[in-house]
């Protein structure tokens, strides 16, 4: 049994990378903030999903699939949802059910495993009221005009996650501070609802929870008051995660989550992709034009903490990477019995890959490793070393699958790969390469050259090598 890697993650709370030591290795627990469901997910929303899916896979491999619980919530009550209902007349339950289902479908298409639990805000109102009551009893919250507010100066630790000073916290608060706030940095735990707004009965009248309290209540309900990892996008550090910590630690004591991990933004021309900026591309639209794996791979080619510049050229390149890996698997496995090759892949060593991922999720390193394995397949085949080529192909397939890639067989991939927005599909290119080979065998070099030139005119370069003809887009 090969030894498993020591995991190290960057922790926003300590501002450093350190070894990951679970509170209870038999029960590793992670929580990631999920979507507010009123619209299609954009590709920026998919980044934390794919990043933390790789983390989930890694933890399952290292600690055992049954030992890991992954909770990702669905926020199904929010002012943006209410606004959407007022704008369109569609009932709130229909908006949230329809959008949550689309979200599940989209994330499945990106190869993300389903989290262990996907709790919804509206199913946990009782637990939220309980946490708020504890905060009131402890003197960390107060009631004002039907609202319940968290009193920030009551918490000496406030600001420890974001590192924001008191001045920065206040500057970050809304410009016009509500008159009922004792301190400008105080934030809402509960707010009153008008008769047309959805609401629940509470000790403070009919109302609804603030956003931050949801995650404190849902994480405690499903993972307990203290757990291992809390994740989300960089934009959530302040105020959302800072406020979650304040609520949970003042209500329950102890450290809420030991490791806090945040993905960087997905940007377009240097600007964060977001609905409010209007510069977003939905996962749905992209899936109509690109294979889910190409989108997933593009998201993994940049380290999760760095900004990721999203371009169609990047997607095209990701698809070409997958084409090349699939071709390597296909050629490496050629002539081998499929079941025997599958067994070889199932037994393939993944130590190097796991070490890379265990080092703060070095997915760019993992992607480079897959490319190197593909090169090794072609090199060994060119040398006539079929057995060694097959072993590299088996490791490539196993590594790809670990990352949630190479799920289809090469035949399925080349037959079904969705064509890109421009240029010939991989399937068409492969067919033309076969036709060109046939023409050369028939010594019809004029036809062979015509095919090569026609492909070149459409942006595809053919390269003849010892292992056969390969292609790349220009
Ligand atoms: P939202 O529905 O806006 O609350 O976002 C859901 C998740 O997507 C959160 O973890 C956000 O931090 C994350 N997110 C939103 N926009 C981006 C972006 N442009 N890049 C990376 N992550 C994002
Ligand atoms: Zn949250």
Coordinates of C-alpha atoms in Angstrom, one line a residue, residues 129-356:
X129 CA -33.7 31.3 15.7
X130 CA -31.9 29.2 18.3
X131 CA -28.5 30.6 17.5
X132 CA -29.9 34.1 17.6
X133 CA -31.4 33.5 21.0
X134 CA -28.1 32.3 22.3
X135 CA -26.4 35.5 21.0
X136 CA -29.1 37.6 22.7
X137 CA -28.6 35.7 26.0
X138 CA -24.8 36.1 25.8
X139 CA -25.1 39.8 25.2
X140 CA -23.7 39.8 21.7
X141 CA -27.0 40.8 20.0
X142 CA -29.9 43.2 20.6
X143 CA -33.4 43.8 19.3
X144 CA -34.2 47.1 17.6
X145 CA -37.4 47.9 15.6
X146 CA -38.2 44.3 14.7
X147 CA -34.6 43.6 13.8
X148 CA -32.1 41.6 15.7
X149 CA -28.5 42.8 15.3
X150 CA -25.1 41.4 16.1
X151 CA -23.2 44.0 18.1
X152 CA -19.7 43.9 16.7
X153 CA -17.9 45.7 19.6
X154 CA -19.1 42.9 21.9
X155 CA -16.7 40.5 20.1
X156 CA -13.1 41.1 20.9
X157 CA -12.0 38.7 18.2
X158 CA -14.0 40.3 15.4
X159 CA -11.8 40.9 12.3
X160 CA -9.5 38.0 12.9
X161 CA -10.2 36.3 9.5
X162 CA -10.1 39.3 7.2
X163 CA -7.5 41.2 9.3
X164 CA -9.6 44.4 8.8
X165 CA -9.0 47.1 11.4
X166 CA -12.0 48.7 13.2
X167 CA -11.7 51.7 10.8
X168 CA -11.8 49.4 7.8
X169 CA -14.8 47.5 9.1
X170 CA -16.8 50.7 9.6
X171 CA -15.7 52.1 6.3
X172 CA -16.9 48.9 4.7
X173 CA -20.3 49.3 6.3
X174 CA -23.1 50.8 4.2
X175 CA -22.8 54.6 3.7
X176 CA -26.2 55.3 5.2
X177 CA -26.2 53.4 8.4
X178 CA -29.7 52.3 9.6
X179 CA -30.7 54.5 12.6
X180 CA -31.5 51.6 14.8
X181 CA -27.9 50.3 14.8
X182 CA -25.9 50.9 17.9
X183 CA -22.7 50.7 16.0
X184 CA -22.2 51.2 12.2
X185 CA -20.5 47.8 11.9
X186 CA -23.4 45.9 13.5
X187 CA -25.1 43.4 11.1
X188 CA -28.5 41.9 10.8
X189 CA -29.3 38.5 12.2
X190 CA -33.1 38.7 11.7
X191 CA -35.3 41.3 9.9
X192 CA -39.0 41.9 9.8
X193 CA -41.0 40.9 6.7
X194 CA -43.9 42.9 5.3
X195 CA -47.1 40.9 4.7
X196 CA -46.1 40.4 1.0
X197 CA -42.6 39.2 1.9
X198 CA -42.0 35.6 3.0
X199 CA -41.6 35.3 6.7
X200 CA -41.6 33.0 9.7
X201 CA -42.9 33.6 13.2
X202 CA -40.2 34.3 15.7
X203 CA -39.9 35.8 19.3
X204 CA -39.2 39.1 17.5
X205 CA -42.3 39.0 15.2
X206 CA -42.8 37.7 11.7
X207 CA -39.6 38.0 9.7
X208 CA -36.7 36.2 8.0
X209 CA -33.1 35.5 8.7
X210 CA -30.1 37.6 7.6
X211 CA -27.7 35.9 5.2
X212 CA -24.8 35.2 7.5
X213 CA -26.8 33.4 10.2
X214 CA -27.8 30.7 7.7
X215 CA -24.3 29.3 7.4
X216 CA -23.7 29.4 11.2
X217 CA -26.9 27.4 11.8
X218 CA -26.6 25.0 8.9
X219 CA -23.0 24.1 9.4
X220 CA -23.6 23.4 13.1
X221 CA -26.7 21.4 12.3
X222 CA -24.9 19.1 9.8
X223 CA -21.3 19.2 10.9
X224 CA -21.4 20.2 14.6
X225 CA -20.2 23.4 16.2
X226 CA -16.5 22.7 15.4
X227 CA -15.3 21.4 12.1
X228 CA -12.3 21.2 9.8
X229 CA -12.6 23.2 6.6
X230 CA -14.8 26.1 5.6
X231 CA -14.5 27.3 2.0
X232 CA -15.9 29.8 -0.5
X233 CA -14.9 32.5 -2.9
X234 CA -12.5 35.3 -1.9
X235 CA -15.3 37.8 -1.9
X236 CA -16.9 36.0 1.1
X237 CA -14.0 36.6 3.5
X238 CA -15.5 39.9 4.5
X239 CA -18.1 40.4 5.7
X240 CA -19.8 36.9 5.2
X241 CA -17.2 34.6 6.8
X242 CA -16.1 37.2 9.3
X243 CA -19.7 37.4 10.5
X244 CA -20.2 33.6 10.5
X245 CA -17.2 33.3 12.8
X246 CA -18.5 36.0 15.1
X247 CA -21.9 34.4 15.3
X248 CA -20.8 30.8 15.7
X249 CA -18.0 31.4 18.2
X250 CA -20.0 33.8 20.4
X251 CA -22.9 31.4 20.4
X252 CA -21.0 28.2 20.8
X253 CA -17.5 29.0 22.0
X254 CA -14.4 27.4 20.6
X255 CA -13.1 27.6 17.0
X256 CA -15.8 27.3 14.4
X257 CA -13.7 26.0 11.5
X258 CA -9.9 25.4 11.8
X259 CA -9.0 25.9 8.1
X260 CA -10.5 28.6 5.9
X261 CA -9.9 28.2 2.2
X262 CA -10.8 30.8 -0.4
X263 CA -10.7 30.7 -4.2
X264 CA -9.6 33.7 -6.2
X265 CA -11.9 35.4 -8.7
X266 CA -12.6 34.4 -12.2
X267 CA -12.0 37.6 -14.2
X268 CA -12.8 38.8 -17.6
X269 CA -10.4 41.5 -18.9
X270 CA -9.2 41.9 -15.4
X271 CA -12.6 42.5 -13.8
X272 CA -14.4 40.0 -11.5
X273 CA -17.1 38.2 -13.4
X274 CA -20.4 39.0 -11.6
X275 CA -24.0 39.4 -12.3
X276 CA -24.0 43.0 -11.2
X277 CA -21.2 44.0 -13.7
X278 CA -23.1 42.2 -16.5
X279 CA -19.9 40.6 -17.7
X280 CA -21.0 37.0 -17.0
X281 CA -21.3 33.8 -19.1
X282 CA -23.6 31.2 -17.7
X283 CA -22.5 27.6 -17.3
X284 CA -25.6 26.7 -19.3
X285 CA -24.6 28.7 -22.4
X286 CA -21.0 27.4 -22.3
X287 CA -22.2 23.8 -21.9
X288 CA -24.2 24.2 -25.2
X289 CA -20.9 24.9 -27.0
X290 CA -18.2 23.1 -25.1
X291 CA -17.7 19.8 -23.3
X292 CA -18.1 20.0 -19.6
X293 CA -14.7 18.6 -19.1
X294 CA -13.1 21.4 -21.2
X295 CA -14.7 23.9 -18.8
X296 CA -13.6 21.9 -15.8
X297 CA -10.1 21.6 -17.0
X298 CA -9.8 25.3 -17.7
X299 CA -10.9 26.0 -14.1
X300 CA -8.2 23.6 -12.8
X301 CA -5.3 24.9 -14.9
X302 CA -5.0 28.0 -12.7
X303 CA -4.1 27.6 -9.0
X304 CA -7.3 28.1 -7.0
X305 CA -5.9 31.1 -5.0
X306 CA -4.8 33.0 -8.1
X307 CA -7.1 35.1 -10.3
X308 CA -8.3 33.1 -13.4
X309 CA -8.6 35.0 -16.7
X310 CA -11.5 33.4 -18.5
X311 CA -11.2 33.3 -22.4
X312 CA -12.6 31.2 -25.2
X313 CA -9.1 30.7 -26.3
X314 CA -8.4 29.1 -23.0
X315 CA -11.4 26.8 -23.4
X316 CA -10.2 25.8 -26.8
X317 CA -6.8 25.0 -25.5
X318 CA -8.3 22.9 -22.6
X319 CA -10.3 20.9 -25.2
X320 CA -7.1 20.3 -27.2
X321 CA -5.4 19.1 -24.0
X322 CA -8.2 16.6 -23.5
X323 CA -8.1 15.6 -27.2
X324 CA -4.4 14.8 -26.8
X325 CA -4.8 12.9 -23.5
X326 CA -7.6 10.9 -25.0
X327 CA -5.5 10.1 -28.0
X328 CA -2.7 9.0 -25.8
X329 CA -5.1 6.7 -23.9
X330 CA -6.5 5.4 -27.1
X331 CA -3.1 4.6 -28.7
X332 CA -1.6 3.3 -25.4
X333 CA -4.5 0.9 -25.0
X334 CA -4.6 -0.1 -28.6
X335 CA -4.4 -3.9 -29.0
X336 CA -5.0 -4.5 -25.2
X337 CA -8.0 -6.2 -23.9
X338 CA -10.3 -3.4 -22.5
X339 CA -11.0 -5.1 -19.2
X340 CA -7.3 -5.8 -18.7
X341 CA -6.5 -2.2 -19.4
X342 CA -9.2 -0.9 -17.1
X343 CA -7.8 -3.2 -14.3
X344 CA -4.3 -1.7 -15.0
X345 CA -5.8 1.8 -14.7
X346 CA -7.5 0.9 -11.5
X347 CA -4.2 -0.3 -10.0
X348 CA -2.1 2.6 -11.4
X349 CA 0.0 4.5 -8.9
X350 CA -1.3 7.9 -8.1
X351 CA 1.3 9.0 -5.6
X352 CA 2.8 11.8 -7.6
X353 CA -0.5 13.2 -8.4
X354 CA -1.7 13.1 -4.8
X355 CA 1.5 14.7 -3.6
X356 CA 0.9 17.6 -6.0

